[in-house]
Coordinates of C-alpha atoms and ligand atoms in Angstrom, one line a residue:
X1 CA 121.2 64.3 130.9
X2 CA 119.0 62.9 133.5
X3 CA 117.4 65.2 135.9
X4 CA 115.3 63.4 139.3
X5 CA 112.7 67.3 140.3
X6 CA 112.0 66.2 143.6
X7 CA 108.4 68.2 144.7
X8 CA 105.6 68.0 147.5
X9 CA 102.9 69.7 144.8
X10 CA 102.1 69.0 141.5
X11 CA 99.2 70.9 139.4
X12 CA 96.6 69.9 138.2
X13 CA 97.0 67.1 141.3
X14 CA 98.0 69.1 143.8
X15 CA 98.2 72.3 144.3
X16 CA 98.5 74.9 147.2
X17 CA 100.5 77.7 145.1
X18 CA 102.8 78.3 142.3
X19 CA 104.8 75.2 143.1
X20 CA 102.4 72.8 141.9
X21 CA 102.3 75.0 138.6
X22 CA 106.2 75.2 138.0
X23 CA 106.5 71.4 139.4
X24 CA 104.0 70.7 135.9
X25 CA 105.3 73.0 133.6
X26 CA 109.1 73.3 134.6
X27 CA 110.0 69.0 134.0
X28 CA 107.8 69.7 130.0
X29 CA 110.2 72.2 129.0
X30 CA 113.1 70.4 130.2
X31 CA 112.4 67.6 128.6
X32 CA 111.8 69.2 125.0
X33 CA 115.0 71.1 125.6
X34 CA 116.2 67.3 125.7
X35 CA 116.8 66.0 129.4
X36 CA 115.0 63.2 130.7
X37 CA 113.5 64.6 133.4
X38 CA 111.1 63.1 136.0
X39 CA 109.4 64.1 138.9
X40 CA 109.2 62.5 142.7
X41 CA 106.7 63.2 144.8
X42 CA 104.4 61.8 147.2
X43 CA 101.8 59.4 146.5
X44 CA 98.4 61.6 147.7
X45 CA 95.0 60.2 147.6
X46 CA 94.7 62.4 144.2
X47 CA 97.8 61.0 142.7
X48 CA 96.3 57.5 143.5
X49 CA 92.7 58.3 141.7
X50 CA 94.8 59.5 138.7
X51 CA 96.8 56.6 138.7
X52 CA 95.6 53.5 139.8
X53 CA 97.1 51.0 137.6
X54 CA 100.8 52.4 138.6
X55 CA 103.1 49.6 138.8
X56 CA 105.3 49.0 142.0
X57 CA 109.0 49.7 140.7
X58 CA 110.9 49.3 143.9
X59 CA 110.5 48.7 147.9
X60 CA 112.2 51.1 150.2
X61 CA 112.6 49.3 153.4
X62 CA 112.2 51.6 156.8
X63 CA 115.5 53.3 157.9
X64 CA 114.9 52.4 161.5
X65 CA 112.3 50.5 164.0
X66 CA 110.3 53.5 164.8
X67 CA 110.1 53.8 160.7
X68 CA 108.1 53.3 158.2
X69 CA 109.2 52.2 154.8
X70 CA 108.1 52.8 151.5
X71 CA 107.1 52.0 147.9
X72 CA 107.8 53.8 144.7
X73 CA 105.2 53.6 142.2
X74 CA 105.9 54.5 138.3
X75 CA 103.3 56.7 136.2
X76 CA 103.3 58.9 133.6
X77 CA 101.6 62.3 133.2
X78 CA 99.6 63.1 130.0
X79 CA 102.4 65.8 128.6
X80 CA 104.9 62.3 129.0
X81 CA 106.6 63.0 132.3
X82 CA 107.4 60.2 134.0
X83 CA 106.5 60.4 137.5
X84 CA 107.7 58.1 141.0
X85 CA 104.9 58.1 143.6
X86 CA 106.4 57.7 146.8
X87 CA 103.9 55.5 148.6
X88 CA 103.8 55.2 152.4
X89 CA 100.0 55.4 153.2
X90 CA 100.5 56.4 156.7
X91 CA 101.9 60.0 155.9
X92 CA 100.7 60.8 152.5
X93 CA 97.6 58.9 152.3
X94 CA 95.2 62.2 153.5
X95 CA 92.8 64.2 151.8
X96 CA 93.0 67.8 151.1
X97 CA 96.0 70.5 151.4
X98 CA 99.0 68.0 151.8
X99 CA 100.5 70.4 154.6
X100 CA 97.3 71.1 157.2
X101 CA 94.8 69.1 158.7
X102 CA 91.4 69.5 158.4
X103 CA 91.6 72.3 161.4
X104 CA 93.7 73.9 159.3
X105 CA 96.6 73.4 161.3
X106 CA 100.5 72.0 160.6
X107 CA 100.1 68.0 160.7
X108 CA 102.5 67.7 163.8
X109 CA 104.6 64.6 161.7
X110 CA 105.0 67.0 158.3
X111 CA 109.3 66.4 159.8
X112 CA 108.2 62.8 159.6
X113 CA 106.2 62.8 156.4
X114 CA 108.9 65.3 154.1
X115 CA 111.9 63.6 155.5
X116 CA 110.9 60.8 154.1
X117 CA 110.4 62.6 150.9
X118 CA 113.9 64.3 151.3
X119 CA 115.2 60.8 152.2
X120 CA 114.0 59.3 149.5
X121 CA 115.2 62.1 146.6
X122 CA 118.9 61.3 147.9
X123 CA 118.6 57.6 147.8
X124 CA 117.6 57.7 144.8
X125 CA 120.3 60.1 143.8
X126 CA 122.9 57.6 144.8
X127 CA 124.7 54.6 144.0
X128 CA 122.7 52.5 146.1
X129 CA 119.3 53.5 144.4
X130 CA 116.8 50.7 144.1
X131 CA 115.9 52.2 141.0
X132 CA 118.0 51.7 137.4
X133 CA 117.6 55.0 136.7
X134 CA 120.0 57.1 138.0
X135 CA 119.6 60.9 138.3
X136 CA 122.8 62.9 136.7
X137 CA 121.1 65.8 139.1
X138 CA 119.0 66.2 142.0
X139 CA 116.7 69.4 141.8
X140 CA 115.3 70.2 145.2
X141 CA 111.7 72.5 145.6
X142 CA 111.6 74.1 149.2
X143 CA 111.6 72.8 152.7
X144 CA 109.9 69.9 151.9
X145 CA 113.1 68.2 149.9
X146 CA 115.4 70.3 151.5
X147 CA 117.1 67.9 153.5
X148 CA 117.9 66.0 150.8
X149 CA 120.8 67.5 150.1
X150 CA 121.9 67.5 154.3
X151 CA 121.2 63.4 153.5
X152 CA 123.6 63.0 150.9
X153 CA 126.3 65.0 152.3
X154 CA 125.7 63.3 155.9
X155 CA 125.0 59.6 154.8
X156 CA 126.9 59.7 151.7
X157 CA 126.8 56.2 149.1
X158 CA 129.6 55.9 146.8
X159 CA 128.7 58.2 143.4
X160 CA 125.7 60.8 143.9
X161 CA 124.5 62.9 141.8
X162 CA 125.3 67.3 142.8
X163 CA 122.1 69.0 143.9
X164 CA 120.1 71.7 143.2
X165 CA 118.3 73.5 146.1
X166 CA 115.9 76.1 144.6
X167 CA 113.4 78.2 147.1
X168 CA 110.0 79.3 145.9
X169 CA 109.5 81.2 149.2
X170 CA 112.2 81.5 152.1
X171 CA 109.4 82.0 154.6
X172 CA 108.5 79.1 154.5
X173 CA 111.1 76.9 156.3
X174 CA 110.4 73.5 157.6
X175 CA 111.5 74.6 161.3
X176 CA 111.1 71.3 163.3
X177 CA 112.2 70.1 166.9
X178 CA 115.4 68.4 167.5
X179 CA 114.2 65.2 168.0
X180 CA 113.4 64.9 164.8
X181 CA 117.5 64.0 164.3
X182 CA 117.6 60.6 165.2
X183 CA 114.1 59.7 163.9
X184 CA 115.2 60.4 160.5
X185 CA 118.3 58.4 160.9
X186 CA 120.9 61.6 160.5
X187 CA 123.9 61.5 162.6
X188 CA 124.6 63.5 165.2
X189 CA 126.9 65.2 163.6
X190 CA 124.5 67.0 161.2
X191 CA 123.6 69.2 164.6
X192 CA 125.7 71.9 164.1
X193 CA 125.5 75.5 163.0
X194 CA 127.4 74.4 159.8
X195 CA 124.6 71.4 159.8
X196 CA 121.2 71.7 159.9
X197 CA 120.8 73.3 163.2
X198 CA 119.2 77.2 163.3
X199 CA 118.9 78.7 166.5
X200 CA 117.9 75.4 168.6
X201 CA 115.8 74.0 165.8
X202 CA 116.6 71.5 162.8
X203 CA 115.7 73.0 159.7
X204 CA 114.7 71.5 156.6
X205 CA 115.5 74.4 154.1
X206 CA 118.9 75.1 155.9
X207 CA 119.6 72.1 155.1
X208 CA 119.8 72.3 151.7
X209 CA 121.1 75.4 151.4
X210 CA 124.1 74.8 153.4
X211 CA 124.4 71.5 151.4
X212 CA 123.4 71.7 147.4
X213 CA 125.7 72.2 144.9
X214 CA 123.7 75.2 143.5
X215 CA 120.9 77.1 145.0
X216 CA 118.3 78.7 143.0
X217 CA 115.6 81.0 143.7
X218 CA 112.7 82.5 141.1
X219 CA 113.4 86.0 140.5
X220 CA 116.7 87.7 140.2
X221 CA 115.3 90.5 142.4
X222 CA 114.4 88.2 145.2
X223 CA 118.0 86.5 144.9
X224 CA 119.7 89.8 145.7
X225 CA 116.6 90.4 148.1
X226 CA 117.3 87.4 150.4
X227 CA 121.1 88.1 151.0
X228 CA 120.2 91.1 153.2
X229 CA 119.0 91.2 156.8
X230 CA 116.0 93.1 156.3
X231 CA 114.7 90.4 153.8
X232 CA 116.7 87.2 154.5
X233 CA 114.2 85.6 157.1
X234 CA 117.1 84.9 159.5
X235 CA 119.0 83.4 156.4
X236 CA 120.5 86.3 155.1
X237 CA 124.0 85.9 156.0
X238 CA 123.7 82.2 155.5
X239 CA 122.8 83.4 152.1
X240 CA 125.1 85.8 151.3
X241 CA 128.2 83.0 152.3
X242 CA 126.9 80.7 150.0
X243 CA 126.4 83.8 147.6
X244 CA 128.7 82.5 144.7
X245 CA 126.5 79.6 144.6
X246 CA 123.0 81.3 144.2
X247 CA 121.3 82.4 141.3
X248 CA 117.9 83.9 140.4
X249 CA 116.2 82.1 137.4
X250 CA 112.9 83.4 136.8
X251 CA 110.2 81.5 136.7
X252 CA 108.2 80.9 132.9
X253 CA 104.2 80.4 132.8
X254 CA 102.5 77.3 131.0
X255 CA 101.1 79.0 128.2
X256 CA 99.5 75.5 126.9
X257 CA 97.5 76.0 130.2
X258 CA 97.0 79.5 130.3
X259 CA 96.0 80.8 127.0
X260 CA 93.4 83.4 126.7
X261 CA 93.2 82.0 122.8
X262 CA 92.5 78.6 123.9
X263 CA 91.1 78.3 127.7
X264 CA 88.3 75.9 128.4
X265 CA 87.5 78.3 131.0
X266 CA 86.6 81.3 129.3
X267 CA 83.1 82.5 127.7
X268 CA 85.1 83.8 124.8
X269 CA 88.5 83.1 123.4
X270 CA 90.5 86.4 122.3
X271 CA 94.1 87.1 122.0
X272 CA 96.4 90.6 121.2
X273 CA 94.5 91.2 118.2
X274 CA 90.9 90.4 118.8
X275 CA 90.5 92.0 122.3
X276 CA 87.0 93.1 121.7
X277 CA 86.4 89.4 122.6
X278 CA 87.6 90.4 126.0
X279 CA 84.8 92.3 126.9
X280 CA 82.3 89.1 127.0
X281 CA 84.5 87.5 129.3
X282 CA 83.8 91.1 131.7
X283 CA 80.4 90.6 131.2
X284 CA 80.1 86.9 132.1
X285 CA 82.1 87.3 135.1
X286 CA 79.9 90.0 136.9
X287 CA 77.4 87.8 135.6
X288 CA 78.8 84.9 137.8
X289 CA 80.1 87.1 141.2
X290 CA 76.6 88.6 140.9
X291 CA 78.1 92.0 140.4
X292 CA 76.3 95.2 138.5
X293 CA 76.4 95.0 134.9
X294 CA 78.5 98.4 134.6
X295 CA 81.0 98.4 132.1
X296 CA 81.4 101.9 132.5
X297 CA 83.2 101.1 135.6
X298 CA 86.7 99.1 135.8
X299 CA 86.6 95.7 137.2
X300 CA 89.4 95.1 139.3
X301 CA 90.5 91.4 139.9
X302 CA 92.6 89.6 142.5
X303 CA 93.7 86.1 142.9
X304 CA 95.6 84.9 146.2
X305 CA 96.4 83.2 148.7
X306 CA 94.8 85.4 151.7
X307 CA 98.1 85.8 153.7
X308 CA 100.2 89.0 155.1
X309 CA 103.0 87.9 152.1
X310 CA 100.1 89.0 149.6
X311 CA 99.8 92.9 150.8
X312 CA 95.6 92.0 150.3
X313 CA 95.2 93.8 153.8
X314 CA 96.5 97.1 151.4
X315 CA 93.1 96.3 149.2
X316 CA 90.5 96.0 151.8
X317 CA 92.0 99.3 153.4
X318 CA 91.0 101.2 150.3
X319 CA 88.1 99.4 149.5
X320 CA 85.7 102.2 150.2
X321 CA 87.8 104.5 148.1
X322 CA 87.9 101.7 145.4
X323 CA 84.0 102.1 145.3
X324 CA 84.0 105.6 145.5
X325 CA 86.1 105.5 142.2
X326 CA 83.7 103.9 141.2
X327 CA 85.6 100.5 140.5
X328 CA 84.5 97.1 141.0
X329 CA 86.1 94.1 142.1
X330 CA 86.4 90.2 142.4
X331 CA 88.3 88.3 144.7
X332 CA 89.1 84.6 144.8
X333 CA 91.4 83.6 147.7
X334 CA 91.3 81.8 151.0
X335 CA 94.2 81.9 153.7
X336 CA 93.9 83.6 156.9
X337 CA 90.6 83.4 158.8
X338 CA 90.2 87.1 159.7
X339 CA 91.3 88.0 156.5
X340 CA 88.7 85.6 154.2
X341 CA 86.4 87.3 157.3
X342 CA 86.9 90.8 156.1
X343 CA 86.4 90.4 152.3
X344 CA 83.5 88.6 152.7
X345 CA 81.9 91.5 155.0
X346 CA 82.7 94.1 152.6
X347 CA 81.2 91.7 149.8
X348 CA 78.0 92.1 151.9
X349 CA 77.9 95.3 152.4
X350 CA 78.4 96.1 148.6
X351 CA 76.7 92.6 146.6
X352 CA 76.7 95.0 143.3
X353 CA 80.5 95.8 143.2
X354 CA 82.5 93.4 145.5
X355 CA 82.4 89.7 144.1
X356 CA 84.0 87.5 147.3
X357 CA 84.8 84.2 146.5
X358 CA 86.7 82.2 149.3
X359 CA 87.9 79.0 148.3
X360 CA 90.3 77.5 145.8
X361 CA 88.7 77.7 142.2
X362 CA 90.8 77.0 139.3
X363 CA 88.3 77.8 136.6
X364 CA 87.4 80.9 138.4
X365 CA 90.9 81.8 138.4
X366 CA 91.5 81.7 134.8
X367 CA 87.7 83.9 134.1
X368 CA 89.1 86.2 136.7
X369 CA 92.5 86.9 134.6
X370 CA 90.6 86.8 131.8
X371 CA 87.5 89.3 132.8
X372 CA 89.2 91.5 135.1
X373 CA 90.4 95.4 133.3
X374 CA 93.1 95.3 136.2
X375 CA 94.6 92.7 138.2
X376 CA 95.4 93.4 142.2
X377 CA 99.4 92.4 143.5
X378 CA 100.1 94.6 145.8
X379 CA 102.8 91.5 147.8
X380 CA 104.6 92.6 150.7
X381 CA 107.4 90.2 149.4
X382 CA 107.2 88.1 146.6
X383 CA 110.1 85.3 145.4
X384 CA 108.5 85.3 141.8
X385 CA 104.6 85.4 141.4
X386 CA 103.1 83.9 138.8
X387 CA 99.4 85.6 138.8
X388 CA 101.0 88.6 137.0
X389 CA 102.7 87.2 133.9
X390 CA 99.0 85.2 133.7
X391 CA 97.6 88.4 133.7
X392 CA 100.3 90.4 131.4
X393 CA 99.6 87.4 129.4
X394 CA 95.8 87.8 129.5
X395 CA 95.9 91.5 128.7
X396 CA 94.7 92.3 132.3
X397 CA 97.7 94.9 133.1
X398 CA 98.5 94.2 136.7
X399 CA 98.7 97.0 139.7
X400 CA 102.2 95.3 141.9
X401 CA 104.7 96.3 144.2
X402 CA 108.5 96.6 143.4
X403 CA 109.4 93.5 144.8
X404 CA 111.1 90.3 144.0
X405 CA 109.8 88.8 141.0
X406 CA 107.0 91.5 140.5
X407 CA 109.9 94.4 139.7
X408 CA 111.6 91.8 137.4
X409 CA 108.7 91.4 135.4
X410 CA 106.0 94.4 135.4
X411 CA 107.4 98.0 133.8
X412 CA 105.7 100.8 134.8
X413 CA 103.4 103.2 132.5
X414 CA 105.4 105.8 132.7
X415 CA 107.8 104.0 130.8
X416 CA 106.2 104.8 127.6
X417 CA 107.9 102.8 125.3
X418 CA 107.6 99.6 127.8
X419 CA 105.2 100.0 130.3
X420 CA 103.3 96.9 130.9
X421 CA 101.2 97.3 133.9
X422 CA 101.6 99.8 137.3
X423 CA 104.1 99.6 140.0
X424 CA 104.0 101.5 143.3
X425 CA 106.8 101.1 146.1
X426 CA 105.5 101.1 149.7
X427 CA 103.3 99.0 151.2
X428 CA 100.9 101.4 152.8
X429 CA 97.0 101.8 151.8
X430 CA 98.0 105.7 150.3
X431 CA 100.6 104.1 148.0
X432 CA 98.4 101.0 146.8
X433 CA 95.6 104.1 146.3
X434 CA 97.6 106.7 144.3
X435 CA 98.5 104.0 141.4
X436 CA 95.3 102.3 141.4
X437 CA 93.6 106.1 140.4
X438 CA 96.6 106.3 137.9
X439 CA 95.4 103.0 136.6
X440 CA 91.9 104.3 136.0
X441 CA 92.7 107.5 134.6
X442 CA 94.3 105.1 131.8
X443 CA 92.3 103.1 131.6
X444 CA 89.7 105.6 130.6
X445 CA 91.9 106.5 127.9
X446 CA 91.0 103.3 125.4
X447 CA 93.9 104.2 123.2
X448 CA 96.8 104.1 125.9
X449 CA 95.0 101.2 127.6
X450 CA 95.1 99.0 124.2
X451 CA 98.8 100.0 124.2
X452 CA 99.4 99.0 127.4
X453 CA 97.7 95.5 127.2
X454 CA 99.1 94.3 124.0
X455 CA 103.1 95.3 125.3
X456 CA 102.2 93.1 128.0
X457 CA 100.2 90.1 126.1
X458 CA 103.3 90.0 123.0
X459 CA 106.2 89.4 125.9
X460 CA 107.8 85.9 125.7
X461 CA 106.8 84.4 129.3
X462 CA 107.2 80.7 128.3
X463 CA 109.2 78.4 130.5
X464 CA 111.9 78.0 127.4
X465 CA 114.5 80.6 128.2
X466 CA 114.1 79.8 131.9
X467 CA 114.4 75.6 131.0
X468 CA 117.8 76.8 128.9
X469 CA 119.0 78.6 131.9
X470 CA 118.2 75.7 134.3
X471 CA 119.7 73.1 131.7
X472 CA 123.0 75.5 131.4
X473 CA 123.5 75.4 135.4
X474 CA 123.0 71.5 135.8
X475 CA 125.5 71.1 133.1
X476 CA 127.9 73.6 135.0
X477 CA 127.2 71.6 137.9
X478 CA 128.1 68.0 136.4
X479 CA 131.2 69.6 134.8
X480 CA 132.8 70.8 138.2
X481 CA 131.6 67.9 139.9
Ligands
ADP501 P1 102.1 81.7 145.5 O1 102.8 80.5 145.1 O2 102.9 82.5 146.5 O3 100.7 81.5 146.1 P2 102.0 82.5 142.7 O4 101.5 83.7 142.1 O5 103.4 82.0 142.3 O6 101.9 82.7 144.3 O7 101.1 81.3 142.4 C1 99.8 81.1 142.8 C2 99.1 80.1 142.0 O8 98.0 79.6 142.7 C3 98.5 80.7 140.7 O9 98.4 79.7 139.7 C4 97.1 81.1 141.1 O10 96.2 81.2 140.1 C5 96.8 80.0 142.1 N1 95.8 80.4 143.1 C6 96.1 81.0 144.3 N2 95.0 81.1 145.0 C7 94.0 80.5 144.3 C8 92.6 80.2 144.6 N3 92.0 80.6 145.7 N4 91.9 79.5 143.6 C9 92.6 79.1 142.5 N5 93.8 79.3 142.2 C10 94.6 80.0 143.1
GLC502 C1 106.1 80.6 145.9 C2 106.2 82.1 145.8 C3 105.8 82.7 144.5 C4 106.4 81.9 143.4 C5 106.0 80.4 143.6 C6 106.6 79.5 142.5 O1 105.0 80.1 146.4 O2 105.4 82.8 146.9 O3 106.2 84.0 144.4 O4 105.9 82.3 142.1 O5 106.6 79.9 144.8 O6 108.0 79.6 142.3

């Protein structure tokens, strides 16, 4: 079987979120479950440095005067994925976050720039592919591919291949202005509330979700989650009439890259049964955030994108409580201006116990799941999450919110038997508050913590049974086609 992942991020390249880590890992597992799968994605400046010799494999002329066309480049990622780098200089060729400017602002042409992504993943899905290869499936990530299924249902080419459409996060939408239509060379006949239109606007996502074959999202949680009003982001009821054709797959971590018994990050490797080791990597991360040497205290970690999806607001509302406790804790995250502003004012006003990093640090990221006693999730929503199965995985038992892929994945202490970590319902400061002084009062007790940590460091979080679950829906999908 031959599978074409169409993405806009790919780890260690790029990398805003958990996309660019499922785009790396997913593609491995398929392929050693036996698929030939490969990635597309645009050709930014980092994919360039990484690959410079890649050879041109085909020329995509532009689709209309106002156009521009494009190149496919071939290259091939140190685990043996083969990769197509979509070149077209004009809209991939920037530095930085491949969705904002340097203002840190939208780039007005992202309709421009991920149509021709989404463009591209259908041609090449079809019969009149420039390339050889020909996809048996068409896996879509989010907006940014999302109208390649809308392409091949609206500019159809002989035999294509079903699609996939699976969304990471349903806020995010690609919402773009009608114009866009005939600049991307679909016909007018895509404008329609059966099409690609949503409420005035052309939208990317709703594109593929009226359009794939199959649509996927990362938790089974947040597949039930999205088909209501109250959580389906104006898409509910789309969602719930295209119900028989959505699943929830959760996702899997790379546990070749996150590996507390083998991380080139850490001061000190350690795994289920060596967790003494664990405490060095505590020490050498208050060490680095310049915090108090006070192991008597837990040190609280949190890793995130600083955004009102995350529920971080929840922490800095209890911070002073936090410190009261007393607790530590280390933040790595960057997002939302006022929000970066807040956690770096309450870093100054306590050096010794809050650690504020803003910024984007991978290494940091992997000593923080490593060093923290408990890691900080407290999402509003959230489609999967990765952070907490690194951290279940790390033995840093993680405090979340029932939601999405969070419930699917972190049990309760008061389960006994099962408990992995600490889950708390609403998403007010008092709630978030109440379970993190439950959290301490076990982890005072060194017996029940230990407990706790290894339930969550022996569960299987690999991307195998997700990559069998995938594999069984694109067969389903070329079986019915
Ligand atoms: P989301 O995709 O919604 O941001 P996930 O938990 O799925 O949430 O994935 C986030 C990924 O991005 C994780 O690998 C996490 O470690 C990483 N990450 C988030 N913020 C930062 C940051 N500031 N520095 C380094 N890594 C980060
Ligand atoms: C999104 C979601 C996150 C998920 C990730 C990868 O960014 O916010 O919950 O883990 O995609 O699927």
């Amino acid at each position: 079987m031959k599978l074409l992942f169409a993405t806009s991020e790919l780890a260690p390249w790029v990398k805003t979120g958990g996309l660019g880590d499922v785009s790396a890992a997913l593609p491995v597992a398929l392929r050693a479950a036996g698929i030939d799968a490969r990635i597309l994605l645009p050709a930014y400046p980092a994919l360039k440095a990484a690959f410079p010799d890649a050879p041109l494999v085909a020329s995509i002329p532009p689709p209309g005067p106002q156009l521009y066309g494009a190149a496919l480049r071939a290259a091939r990622t140190p685990e043996g994925v083969p990769l197509y780098l979509l070149e077209c200089d004009a809209w991939f060729d920037r530095p930085g976050n491949p969705y904002l400017g340097p203002e840190g602002r939208d780039w007005l042409d992202n309709g421009k720039r991920f149509g021709l992504l989404s463009r591209v993943a259908a041609l090449l899905a079809g019969e009149t592919s420039p390339l050889d290869w020909r996809p048996d499936v068409l896996h879509c990530n989010d907006w940014q591919t999302g109208l390649a299924p809308a392409f091949l249902h609206y500019l159809p080419h002989g035999r294509q291949a079903p699609s996939v459409m699976t969304i990471h996060n349903l806020a995010f939408q690609g919402i773009h202005g009608r114009d866009l239509l005939p600049e991307l060379g679909l016909p007018e006949s895509a404008w329609s509330i059966d099409g690609i239109e949503y409420y005035g606007y052309l939208s990317f996502l709703k594109g593929g979700i009226q359009h794939a074959d199959a649509i996927t999202t990362v938790s089974p949680s947040y597949a039930r989650e999205i088909q209501t009003d109250h959580d389906g982001m104006g898409m509910g009821g789309l969602l719930r009439h295209r119900g028989d054709r959505l699943s929830g797959i959760l996702n899997g971590i790379d546990t070749a890259q996150w590996n507390p018994a083998a991380d080139p990050h850490l001061a000190a490797a350690y795994d289920g049964k060596h967790l003494a080791a664990k405490a060095k990597n505590t020490a050498a991360l208050r060490a680095e955030m310049g915090l108090a040497d006070a192991p008597q205290m837990p040190l609280f970690g949190l890793v995130s994108r600083l955004t009102n999806q995350k529920g971080v607001d929840l922490v800095a509302a209890i911070a002073e409580e936090l410190a009261e406790l007393p607790a530590q804790l280390v933040l790595l995250g960057n997002g939302e201006l006022e929000l970066e502003k807040t956690f770096r004012a309450l870093a100054a006003q306590r050096p010794h116990q809050f650690g504020v990093r803003i910024g984007f640090d991978e290494g940091l990221a992997h000593r923080i799941e490593a060093g923290a006693d408990i890691f900080l999730m407290p999402s509003r929503f959230e489609p999967c999450g990765l952070n907490q199965m690194y951290s279940l995985h790390y033995g840093t038992p993680p405090i979340v919110r029932a939601t999405g892929g969070l419930a699917d994945t972190v049990i309760d202490d008061s389960d006994h038997a099962h408990g992995n970590g600490f889950v708390f319902s609403d998403a007010t400061p008092e709630a978030l508050l109440a379970t993190v002084r439950r959290a301490v009062a076990t982890w005072h007790n060194r017996k029940a913590w230990q407990a706790l940590q290894k339930r969550g460091m022996q569960a299987d979080f690999s991307w195998t049974a997700p990559a069998r679950q995938y594999l069984a829906l694109y067969q389903s999908l070329i079986q019915t086609q």
